[in-house]
Every structure is written in structure tokens, then in C-alpha cells.
């Protein structure tokens, strides 16, 4: 049963303790897998597919025939799902198009041109989980922002199932999102392949996408060789609710994340003890009804919390301490609360906005900062797939006007070659008495 806490009786650091460090055996396993993939390339990926995914492969790339057949099969079996994927893709694309930055140039000082330009990365790698569940939504959420950003090539990895086939929904979503290449590999080995390349898998510039502790650990270890989006921990949801909320709705929303993973964290913060107890009871009603009841039960009993505060001001304080991945604001006037929320990945406003709306359809990204990292990081977006470069142009006359100031600054830092690189450009003029 989910536990109840009085906000005033727990320390802030005890409200939600989330340690995502990998155990030593995970570290050692990931190190060995990365080294093996670097040494043996495709052969290692094929061996790991057999070992971990029970998939017998002769090659790791998904063929165009496999993609076409999967799309046609799904379209025949469930055409409405294909339509839904296309509608969701359009919503995601439209939202992320608003994130595109414009280059800028400053010319307000004579002889000086300053500016900033945005350049998409050349090649992105998208990791799509395929273990306990397959997530076509992750394909749309991670590929479409890269397409909007203008990435030249997008490579996807996802594990094959028994029989060597990739989930048809994932392949259909990849077609709709516009993926370039797909490879049948998962886990730490997929991250290693994307970072270092194999005979088939091209090395990329950045790896994005969620995964288990082995994937997260591998991403951390290859960071520096490639960029990564984030080190994602288990999924989390925080429902901020007043006493007027429907406890059945709140319980259902908490379970929408609890069913993801035994390590997922469902949290309710409320100013109502009556609602707290009603949700506690409702969870016991709903959990047995779920196909993934065992997972949800472990999540709720181990990581779930209901935190009760004296008033909504303290409830908002608790939210900002926790910095949740998903935040539902289930109050009568959610917009009055919105600007007081400082730390959250994605925010769902109102009693009619379940977190699943954002997971699949609305448009904002569902690849979000977890484990309290919403204090300093953001959802996946177009910014993750572009670099910004500043540029500077000075005429000779403009440089001459600040020559001595730059040289003086450099001398104060003891960097005499810095100073010389400026003053040497004017030595001939000074020797000839041409400068006053």
C-alpha cells in the first residue's frame, strides 16, 4: 500500500530520495560490452541479440522490405492506429517548429559585426526501448525534433524480438517520422555501436532516447566521444491535487507511470487528508485490474508516496523540491499555480489533462528530465540537435580603437602572447609614427 507522509514531519531531502547510480556489477558489465563492440563490431551485436533478446540475426540492419511489410501489415490490421500515429506526428512537429531559433547579427557599432548562427548536428542516434514494452511514441518524440532541426542523418537502434523482427508499431512510427536507418540492437551494445560505429552502424554525433540502467550507464560512459541528451532514471509522476479532485482519476494517473517500471515513482501532493486516504484506497481497487499489476504494485509499494501539506502554498513548495519529470496540476485554477512552479519537466494543467495526453498526442516532448534534474535541465527538443556558434568581425580601425584595452586585460591575466597577438598588428604604424 502507498505510504502517507505529513510534509511538516519529513526533511526536504527525504521527500524523494532518487539515487540513479549504477551498481558496480552494472558498471563492469557495461564496460565489457562497450569494449567488445569496439573490438568486434557487428559480430558482437549479433551475439548480444541472441544472448539478451533471443533473436537470431544474420545482419543488424532492418531492410527496406522488412519496413514496408511491417507498415503494410499494421495498416491492414489497425488503420486507425496508423491515422493516430500520423496525427500525433503532426502535433509533435507543429510544437517543435516553434522552437527553431533564428540567427542574429549585431551591427550597431561602427566597424564591428557580431552574431550567432545555429547549425544542426550532422548525424543523430535515437535509442528506442523494446524490452518489456515497445514504444512507437518514443520514435516520434525523438526523431521529429531532429528532423525539424535539420539533422542530415538520423539512425535508430531498437532490439529485435524472438524471430529477429522489430515491433511493427515501432517501424511504422519510424516511417512516419522519417528515419534514415534502423538497426536491430538494444542495451549498452546499441549505445556503443552508435558512439563508435561498426561495419554497419555509422558513428553518430549525439545519442538520445530513454533506456534501462544499462543504457543510461553506457550513455554516461560514451559522453565526450559523443553528446547525449540526458542520463534518464526511472519514470516519475507527481500529481498536485486539491480536495475537490476525483480520487479515482488521481489514482489512475499515478498508475499510468507506476505500470512502466518497478522503479517508477508515483507521488501525490495534496492539502487534503480526505483526498489522500481516498486515493490510497482507490489504488488498492485499481491495481489488481491492471495487466501489469505486479509492476504497478512494486512501484506503488516501494516508491510511491502521498505527501499531505497544510495548504496549497506548502504543496507547491514540495513540488519544487521534488522537481518531477511529469507534473499534473489538478486544481480549479491551474494557471494561477503555473508560474509558481519552478522545477518540472512537463506540466499538465487542469483536472481534465492526464499525463498520457502528453505521452502520445498533444505535441510537447515526452523525453523528460528525471531524478530531480528538472532543476537544471529541460525536455528533449530542437535545441538538442543544433549547435550555436558565435562570430566576430572587426575592421582594422575598430580593432585599433580597443587595442590597448585588450592588451592591458591580457597582461593582467599574465597572458602576454594574447596581448602581443593584438599589438603586433599595429607595430609598424607605431614605429612610423602613423598612430597618435
Short mmCIF file of C-alpha atoms in Angstrom, two decimals:
data_model
loop_
_atom_site.label_atom_id
_atom_site.label_comp_id
_atom_site.label_asym_id
_atom_site.label_seq_id
_atom_site.Cartn_x
_atom_site.Cartn_y
_atom_site.Cartn_z
CA UNK A 1 0.00 0.00 0.00
CA UNK A 2 1.21 3.51 -0.81
CA UNK A 3 2.55 5.38 2.23
CA UNK A 4 1.23 8.67 3.59
CA UNK A 5 3.53 11.44 4.85
CA UNK A 6 2.96 14.72 6.65
CA UNK A 7 5.02 17.33 4.83
CA UNK A 8 5.99 19.06 8.08
CA UNK A 9 7.39 15.85 9.54
CA UNK A 10 9.88 14.99 6.79
CA UNK A 11 13.08 16.72 5.77
CA UNK A 12 13.27 18.09 2.20
CA UNK A 13 15.99 15.61 1.25
CA UNK A 14 13.77 12.76 2.49
CA UNK A 15 10.75 13.71 0.41
CA UNK A 16 12.05 11.87 -2.60
CA UNK A 17 15.43 10.17 -2.50
CA UNK A 18 16.39 9.16 -6.02
CA UNK A 19 19.81 7.61 -6.48
CA UNK A 20 20.38 6.60 -10.09
CA UNK A 21 23.99 5.48 -9.75
CA UNK A 22 24.62 2.08 -11.23
CA UNK A 23 25.78 -0.80 -9.10
CA UNK A 24 29.35 -1.95 -9.55
CA UNK A 25 28.30 -5.06 -11.47
CA UNK A 26 26.35 -2.91 -13.93
CA UNK A 27 29.40 -0.69 -14.46
CA UNK A 28 31.61 -3.71 -15.11
CA UNK A 29 29.10 -5.31 -17.48
CA UNK A 30 28.71 -2.11 -19.50
CA UNK A 31 32.48 -1.58 -19.70
CA UNK A 32 32.89 -5.10 -21.07
CA UNK A 33 30.09 -4.69 -23.62
CA UNK A 34 31.45 -1.37 -24.92
CA UNK A 35 34.94 -2.85 -25.28
CA UNK A 36 33.54 -5.91 -27.07
CA UNK A 37 31.50 -3.86 -29.55
CA UNK A 38 34.51 -1.66 -30.30
CA UNK A 39 36.62 -4.75 -30.93
CA UNK A 40 34.19 -7.00 -32.84
CA UNK A 41 31.59 -4.62 -34.31
CA UNK A 42 28.57 -6.28 -35.93
CA UNK A 43 29.58 -9.74 -34.72
CA UNK A 44 29.27 -8.57 -31.12
CA UNK A 45 25.86 -7.03 -31.80
CA UNK A 46 24.61 -10.28 -33.33
CA UNK A 47 25.89 -12.29 -30.35
CA UNK A 48 24.25 -9.93 -27.84
CA UNK A 49 20.96 -10.06 -29.77
CA UNK A 50 20.95 -13.83 -29.31
CA UNK A 51 22.01 -13.62 -25.64
CA UNK A 52 19.74 -10.84 -24.40
CA UNK A 53 16.88 -10.64 -26.90
CA UNK A 54 16.70 -14.30 -28.01
CA UNK A 55 16.86 -13.04 -31.60
CA UNK A 56 18.88 -14.96 -34.14
CA UNK A 57 20.25 -12.45 -36.65
CA UNK A 58 22.44 -12.70 -39.72
CA UNK A 59 22.69 -8.92 -40.11
CA UNK A 60 21.80 -6.00 -37.87
CA UNK A 61 20.23 -3.54 -40.29
CA UNK A 62 16.47 -3.58 -40.83
CA UNK A 63 15.87 -3.94 -44.56
CA UNK A 64 13.51 -1.75 -46.55
CA UNK A 65 11.45 -4.86 -47.29
CA UNK A 66 11.00 -5.51 -43.56
CA UNK A 67 9.95 -1.91 -43.02
CA UNK A 68 7.46 -1.95 -45.91
CA UNK A 69 5.97 -5.28 -44.85
CA UNK A 70 5.56 -4.18 -41.22
CA UNK A 71 3.90 -0.93 -42.22
CA UNK A 72 1.53 -2.66 -44.65
CA UNK A 73 0.67 -5.34 -42.09
CA UNK A 74 -0.14 -2.80 -39.38
CA UNK A 75 -2.07 -0.60 -41.78
CA UNK A 76 -4.23 -3.57 -42.77
CA UNK A 77 -4.76 -4.76 -39.18
CA UNK A 78 -5.28 -1.39 -37.50
CA UNK A 79 -5.64 1.52 -39.93
CA UNK A 80 -6.92 3.77 -37.14
CA UNK A 81 -3.63 3.38 -35.29
CA UNK A 82 -1.73 4.48 -38.40
CA UNK A 83 -4.01 7.53 -38.58
CA UNK A 84 -3.38 8.22 -34.90
CA UNK A 85 0.38 7.99 -35.40
CA UNK A 86 0.17 10.48 -38.26
CA UNK A 87 -1.97 12.90 -36.24
CA UNK A 88 0.37 12.66 -33.26
CA UNK A 89 3.36 13.22 -35.54
CA UNK A 90 1.81 16.38 -36.93
CA UNK A 91 1.11 17.71 -33.43
CA UNK A 92 4.68 16.96 -32.34
CA UNK A 93 6.11 18.56 -35.49
CA UNK A 94 3.99 21.70 -35.12
CA UNK A 95 5.01 22.16 -31.49
CA UNK A 96 8.71 21.69 -32.13
CA UNK A 97 8.73 24.01 -35.14
CA UNK A 98 8.08 26.82 -32.65
CA UNK A 99 11.42 26.03 -31.00
CA UNK A 100 13.54 26.92 -34.04
CA UNK A 101 15.96 29.72 -33.26
CA UNK A 102 16.90 32.45 -35.70
CA UNK A 103 20.46 33.53 -36.37
CA UNK A 104 21.18 37.10 -35.34
CA UNK A 105 23.69 39.78 -36.34
CA UNK A 106 24.62 42.96 -34.41
CA UNK A 107 26.00 45.92 -36.41
CA UNK A 108 25.28 48.78 -34.01
CA UNK A 109 28.95 49.76 -33.52
CA UNK A 110 30.99 51.17 -36.47
CA UNK A 111 33.32 48.58 -37.98
CA UNK A 112 32.05 45.75 -35.79
CA UNK A 113 29.91 42.76 -36.77
CA UNK A 114 28.88 40.29 -34.07
CA UNK A 115 26.46 37.42 -34.36
CA UNK A 116 25.35 33.92 -33.63
CA UNK A 117 24.42 31.15 -36.03
CA UNK A 118 22.74 27.79 -35.49
CA UNK A 119 23.95 24.65 -37.24
CA UNK A 120 22.29 21.22 -36.97
CA UNK A 121 24.45 18.29 -35.96
CA UNK A 122 25.24 16.02 -38.90
CA UNK A 123 24.17 12.65 -37.52
CA UNK A 124 21.93 11.72 -34.58
CA UNK A 125 21.37 8.33 -32.99
CA UNK A 126 17.97 7.53 -31.48
CA UNK A 127 17.67 4.71 -28.98
CA UNK A 128 14.19 3.19 -28.75
CA UNK A 129 13.48 0.66 -25.98
CA UNK A 130 11.92 -2.64 -26.91
CA UNK A 131 12.14 -4.80 -23.81
CA UNK A 132 9.12 -5.13 -21.51
CA UNK A 133 7.15 -2.86 -23.87
CA UNK A 134 7.55 -1.27 -27.30
CA UNK A 135 7.18 2.49 -27.63
CA UNK A 136 6.30 3.91 -31.06
CA UNK A 137 5.67 7.19 -29.25
CA UNK A 138 9.37 7.44 -28.40
CA UNK A 139 10.20 7.16 -32.09
CA UNK A 140 8.01 10.16 -32.90
CA UNK A 141 9.18 12.21 -29.91
CA UNK A 142 12.90 11.67 -30.52
CA UNK A 143 13.07 11.66 -34.32
CA UNK A 144 10.76 14.55 -35.22
CA UNK A 145 12.67 17.27 -33.31
CA UNK A 146 15.84 16.12 -35.06
CA UNK A 147 14.10 16.36 -38.42
CA UNK A 148 12.78 19.84 -37.57
CA UNK A 149 16.31 20.88 -36.54
CA UNK A 150 17.67 19.80 -39.92
CA UNK A 151 19.84 16.84 -38.88
CA UNK A 152 21.27 15.28 -42.04
CA UNK A 153 21.04 11.63 -40.99
CA UNK A 154 19.05 10.01 -38.18
CA UNK A 155 19.92 6.46 -37.16
CA UNK A 156 17.69 4.39 -34.89
CA UNK A 157 18.51 1.34 -32.81
CA UNK A 158 15.93 -0.91 -31.18
CA UNK A 159 16.14 -4.55 -30.13
CA UNK A 160 14.53 -7.25 -32.23
CA UNK A 161 12.21 -9.76 -30.65
CA UNK A 162 12.34 -13.53 -30.96
CA UNK A 163 12.36 -14.39 -34.63
CA UNK A 164 14.53 -11.39 -35.41
CA UNK A 165 11.68 -8.98 -36.11
CA UNK A 166 11.31 -5.44 -34.84
CA UNK A 167 7.91 -4.41 -33.44
CA UNK A 168 5.67 -3.31 -36.32
CA UNK A 169 4.43 -0.24 -34.45
CA UNK A 170 7.98 0.98 -33.97
CA UNK A 171 8.74 0.52 -37.67
CA UNK A 172 5.52 2.26 -38.71
CA UNK A 173 6.32 5.20 -36.45
CA UNK A 174 9.83 5.32 -37.93
CA UNK A 175 8.38 5.58 -41.44
CA UNK A 176 6.05 8.40 -40.40
CA UNK A 177 8.78 10.25 -38.50
CA UNK A 178 11.22 9.96 -41.42
CA UNK A 179 14.04 7.82 -40.01
CA UNK A 180 17.00 7.10 -42.29
CA UNK A 181 18.42 3.81 -40.99
CA UNK A 182 17.25 1.28 -38.40
CA UNK A 183 19.34 -1.36 -36.63
CA UNK A 184 18.32 -4.38 -34.57
CA UNK A 185 20.28 -3.83 -31.40
CA UNK A 186 19.46 -2.69 -27.90
CA UNK A 187 21.02 -2.21 -24.49
CA UNK A 188 24.52 -0.95 -23.82
CA UNK A 189 25.69 -2.58 -27.05
CA UNK A 190 23.46 -0.29 -29.10
CA UNK A 191 24.87 2.77 -27.37
CA UNK A 192 28.41 1.54 -28.00
CA UNK A 193 27.63 0.95 -31.68
CA UNK A 194 26.18 4.44 -32.09
CA UNK A 195 29.12 6.05 -30.32
CA UNK A 196 31.98 4.20 -32.02
CA UNK A 197 30.42 2.73 -35.17
CA UNK A 198 30.57 -0.80 -36.54
CA UNK A 199 30.72 -2.23 -40.06
CA UNK A 200 27.01 -1.46 -40.45
CA UNK A 201 26.12 1.13 -37.82
CA UNK A 202 27.50 4.61 -38.51
CA UNK A 203 29.03 6.52 -35.61
CA UNK A 204 26.84 9.47 -34.66
CA UNK A 205 27.42 12.87 -33.09
CA UNK A 206 24.73 12.62 -30.41
CA UNK A 207 22.67 9.84 -28.83
CA UNK A 208 19.17 10.47 -27.49
CA UNK A 209 16.40 8.32 -26.09
CA UNK A 210 15.44 6.57 -22.84
CA UNK A 211 16.51 3.16 -21.66
CA UNK A 212 17.19 0.95 -18.65
CA UNK A 213 20.09 1.27 -16.20
CA UNK A 214 22.47 -0.42 -18.69
CA UNK A 215 21.56 2.05 -21.43
CA UNK A 216 21.85 5.01 -19.06
CA UNK A 217 25.22 3.82 -17.81
CA UNK A 218 26.51 3.27 -21.34
CA UNK A 219 25.38 6.78 -22.36
CA UNK A 220 27.26 8.23 -19.41
CA UNK A 221 30.40 6.31 -20.35
CA UNK A 222 30.44 7.35 -24.03
CA UNK A 223 29.68 11.01 -23.26
CA UNK A 224 32.58 13.07 -24.53
CA UNK A 225 33.06 10.84 -27.54
CA UNK A 226 29.50 11.78 -28.46
CA UNK A 227 26.88 14.07 -27.00
CA UNK A 228 23.90 12.69 -25.11
CA UNK A 229 20.52 14.15 -24.21
CA UNK A 230 20.45 13.17 -20.53
CA UNK A 231 21.03 10.35 -18.06
CA UNK A 232 17.45 9.25 -17.55
CA UNK A 233 16.32 7.48 -14.41
CA UNK A 234 13.06 5.59 -13.87
CA UNK A 235 9.83 7.35 -14.83
CA UNK A 236 8.03 9.56 -12.29
CA UNK A 237 4.77 11.41 -11.91
CA UNK A 238 3.69 13.94 -9.31
CA UNK A 239 0.03 14.87 -9.05
CA UNK A 240 -0.59 18.16 -7.25
CA UNK A 241 -4.26 17.98 -6.22
CA UNK A 242 -6.72 19.89 -4.10
CA UNK A 243 -9.52 18.33 -2.08
CA UNK A 244 -12.01 18.68 -4.93
CA UNK A 245 -10.29 16.14 -7.18
CA UNK A 246 -11.80 12.80 -8.11
CA UNK A 247 -9.71 10.19 -6.23
CA UNK A 248 -10.31 7.56 -8.92
CA UNK A 249 -8.87 9.90 -11.55
CA UNK A 250 -5.85 10.71 -9.40
CA UNK A 251 -5.19 7.03 -8.70
CA UNK A 252 -5.43 6.20 -12.40
CA UNK A 253 -2.96 8.97 -13.23
CA UNK A 254 -0.47 7.73 -10.63
CA UNK A 255 -0.73 4.20 -12.05
CA UNK A 256 -0.13 5.47 -15.59
CA UNK A 257 3.52 5.80 -14.61
CA UNK A 258 3.68 3.05 -11.99
CA UNK A 259 2.97 0.44 -14.69
CA UNK A 260 6.12 1.47 -16.58
CA UNK A 261 8.69 0.01 -14.24
CA UNK A 262 9.03 -1.41 -10.73
CA UNK A 263 11.40 1.50 -10.07
CA UNK A 264 8.93 4.15 -11.27
CA UNK A 265 7.87 6.76 -8.73
CA UNK A 266 4.22 7.85 -8.36
CA UNK A 267 3.66 10.74 -5.94
CA UNK A 268 0.58 12.66 -4.83
CA UNK A 269 0.98 16.01 -3.09
CA UNK A 270 -2.23 17.41 -1.64
CA UNK A 271 -3.55 19.73 1.05
CA UNK A 272 -6.40 17.31 1.84
CA UNK A 273 -6.11 14.31 4.17
CA UNK A 274 -9.50 13.14 2.94
CA UNK A 275 -8.28 13.01 -0.67
CA UNK A 276 -5.04 11.33 0.44
CA UNK A 277 -6.88 8.48 2.14
CA UNK A 278 -9.40 8.15 -0.69
CA UNK A 279 -6.60 7.86 -3.29
CA UNK A 280 -4.77 5.35 -1.08
CA UNK A 281 -7.91 3.20 -1.04
CA UNK A 282 -8.61 3.67 -4.76
CA UNK A 283 -5.13 2.47 -5.69
CA UNK A 284 -5.91 -0.82 -3.96
CA UNK A 285 -9.03 -1.13 -6.11
CA UNK A 286 -7.36 -0.30 -9.43
CA UNK A 287 -4.01 -2.09 -9.18
CA UNK A 288 -5.43 -5.65 -9.37
CA UNK A 289 -7.33 -4.68 -12.52
CA UNK A 290 -4.14 -3.87 -14.48
CA UNK A 291 -2.47 -6.35 -16.85
CA UNK A 292 0.85 -5.07 -15.46
CA UNK A 293 -0.39 -5.27 -11.87
CA UNK A 294 2.80 -6.83 -10.50
CA UNK A 295 4.92 -3.98 -11.85
CA UNK A 296 2.50 -1.31 -10.65
CA UNK A 297 2.28 -2.94 -7.22
CA UNK A 298 6.05 -2.92 -6.78
CA UNK A 299 6.27 0.69 -7.91
CA UNK A 300 3.49 1.92 -5.63
CA UNK A 301 4.55 -0.04 -2.55
CA UNK A 302 8.27 0.66 -2.84
CA UNK A 303 8.50 4.14 -4.33
CA UNK A 304 5.02 5.62 -4.08
CA UNK A 305 4.27 8.48 -1.69
CA UNK A 306 1.33 10.64 -0.70
CA UNK A 307 2.54 13.86 0.89
CA UNK A 308 -0.03 15.95 2.73
CA UNK A 309 0.54 19.63 3.45
CA UNK A 310 -1.33 22.25 5.48
CA UNK A 311 -2.10 24.38 2.45
CA UNK A 312 -1.50 24.73 -1.29
CA UNK A 313 1.49 27.05 -0.76
CA UNK A 314 3.37 24.27 1.02
CA UNK A 315 2.20 21.80 -1.62
CA UNK A 316 3.81 23.93 -4.33
CA UNK A 317 6.97 24.13 -2.20
CA UNK A 318 7.05 20.32 -2.11
CA UNK A 319 6.68 20.19 -5.91
CA UNK A 320 9.67 22.48 -6.41
CA UNK A 321 11.79 20.41 -4.02
CA UNK A 322 10.94 17.18 -5.83
CA UNK A 323 11.35 18.63 -9.36
CA UNK A 324 9.28 15.87 -11.01
CA UNK A 325 9.52 14.54 -14.53
CA UNK A 326 5.74 14.79 -15.04
CA UNK A 327 3.66 17.25 -13.02
CA UNK A 328 -0.13 17.27 -13.08
CA UNK A 329 -1.67 20.39 -11.54
CA UNK A 330 -5.17 19.17 -10.64
CA UNK A 331 -6.72 22.28 -9.11
CA UNK A 332 -9.60 24.55 -10.14
CA UNK A 333 -7.31 27.33 -11.46
CA UNK A 334 -4.12 25.65 -12.68
CA UNK A 335 -2.87 28.76 -14.47
CA UNK A 336 -2.67 30.55 -11.11
CA UNK A 337 -0.25 27.85 -9.98
CA UNK A 338 1.75 27.53 -13.21
CA UNK A 339 4.10 30.49 -12.72
CA UNK A 340 4.90 29.39 -9.19
CA UNK A 341 6.23 26.06 -10.42
CA UNK A 342 9.98 26.37 -10.87
CA UNK A 343 11.10 22.77 -11.32
CA UNK A 344 9.24 20.31 -13.55
CA UNK A 345 9.86 18.52 -16.83
CA UNK A 346 6.39 18.66 -18.41
CA UNK A 347 3.37 20.30 -16.78
CA UNK A 348 -0.24 19.18 -17.28
CA UNK A 349 -2.77 21.84 -16.40
CA UNK A 350 -6.20 21.07 -15.01
CA UNK A 351 -8.30 18.13 -13.91
CA UNK A 352 -9.04 17.02 -17.48
CA UNK A 353 -5.41 16.69 -18.62
CA UNK A 354 -3.94 13.26 -17.82
CA UNK A 355 -0.24 12.73 -18.32
CA UNK A 356 -0.96 10.21 -21.10
CA UNK A 357 -2.14 13.10 -23.29
CA UNK A 358 1.45 14.34 -23.37
CA UNK A 359 2.95 10.89 -23.67
CA UNK A 360 1.28 10.30 -27.01
CA UNK A 361 -0.53 13.07 -28.70
CA UNK A 362 -0.53 16.72 -27.63
CA UNK A 363 2.84 17.73 -29.11
CA UNK A 364 5.30 18.65 -26.33
CA UNK A 365 8.07 16.12 -25.91
CA UNK A 366 7.82 13.18 -23.54
CA UNK A 367 11.57 12.59 -23.23
CA UNK A 368 11.97 14.48 -19.98
CA UNK A 369 14.46 15.14 -17.16
CA UNK A 370 14.10 12.66 -14.30
CA UNK A 371 15.57 12.20 -10.81
CA UNK A 372 15.29 15.85 -9.87
CA UNK A 373 17.30 17.06 -12.86
CA UNK A 374 14.39 19.29 -13.89
CA UNK A 375 16.08 21.76 -11.53
CA UNK A 376 18.61 22.45 -14.30
CA UNK A 377 17.59 20.64 -17.48
CA UNK A 378 14.76 20.57 -19.99
CA UNK A 379 12.68 18.24 -22.16
CA UNK A 380 14.18 16.96 -25.39
CA UNK A 381 13.69 19.44 -28.21
CA UNK A 382 15.13 21.11 -31.27
CA UNK A 383 17.91 22.64 -29.16
CA UNK A 384 19.31 19.17 -28.54
CA UNK A 385 20.07 18.76 -32.24
CA UNK A 386 21.69 22.09 -33.05
CA UNK A 387 24.93 23.82 -32.14
CA UNK A 388 25.31 27.56 -31.88
CA UNK A 389 28.44 29.38 -32.95
CA UNK A 390 29.23 33.00 -32.30
CA UNK A 391 31.12 35.08 -34.87
CA UNK A 392 33.11 38.32 -34.69
CA UNK A 393 34.29 40.76 -37.34
CA UNK A 394 36.24 44.00 -36.68
CA UNK A 395 37.69 46.37 -39.23
CA UNK A 396 41.30 47.40 -38.66
CA UNK A 397 40.13 50.78 -37.43
CA UNK A 398 37.70 49.25 -34.95
CA UNK A 399 40.39 46.93 -33.57
CA UNK A 400 42.78 49.85 -33.25
CA UNK A 401 40.35 51.70 -31.01
CA UNK A 402 40.41 48.90 -28.42
CA UNK A 403 43.93 47.52 -28.97
CA UNK A 404 45.41 48.84 -25.74
CA UNK A 405 42.42 47.81 -23.66
CA UNK A 406 42.67 44.21 -24.88
CA UNK A 407 46.43 44.14 -24.35
CA UNK A 408 46.01 45.55 -20.84
CA UNK A 409 43.38 42.94 -20.00
CA UNK A 410 45.64 40.13 -21.23
CA UNK A 411 48.65 41.45 -19.29
CA UNK A 412 46.58 41.49 -16.10
CA UNK A 413 45.96 37.78 -16.60
CA UNK A 414 49.64 37.12 -17.32
CA UNK A 415 48.90 36.05 -20.90
CA UNK A 416 51.49 38.05 -22.77
CA UNK A 417 51.10 36.22 -26.10
CA UNK A 418 47.43 37.18 -26.05
CA UNK A 419 48.42 40.81 -25.74
CA UNK A 420 51.09 40.50 -28.43
CA UNK A 421 48.64 38.96 -30.90
CA UNK A 422 46.75 42.26 -30.85
CA UNK A 423 49.55 44.82 -30.58
CA UNK A 424 51.73 43.20 -33.29
CA UNK A 425 49.18 44.27 -35.87
CA UNK A 426 49.97 47.92 -35.19
CA UNK A 427 53.73 47.85 -34.52
CA UNK A 428 54.66 49.09 -38.00
CA UNK A 429 52.29 52.03 -37.74
CA UNK A 430 53.53 52.95 -34.27
CA UNK A 431 57.17 52.74 -35.38
CA UNK A 432 56.39 55.02 -38.30
CA UNK A 433 54.50 57.44 -36.13
CA UNK A 434 51.30 56.94 -38.05
CA UNK A 435 49.14 56.49 -34.94
CA UNK A 436 48.50 59.24 -32.42
#
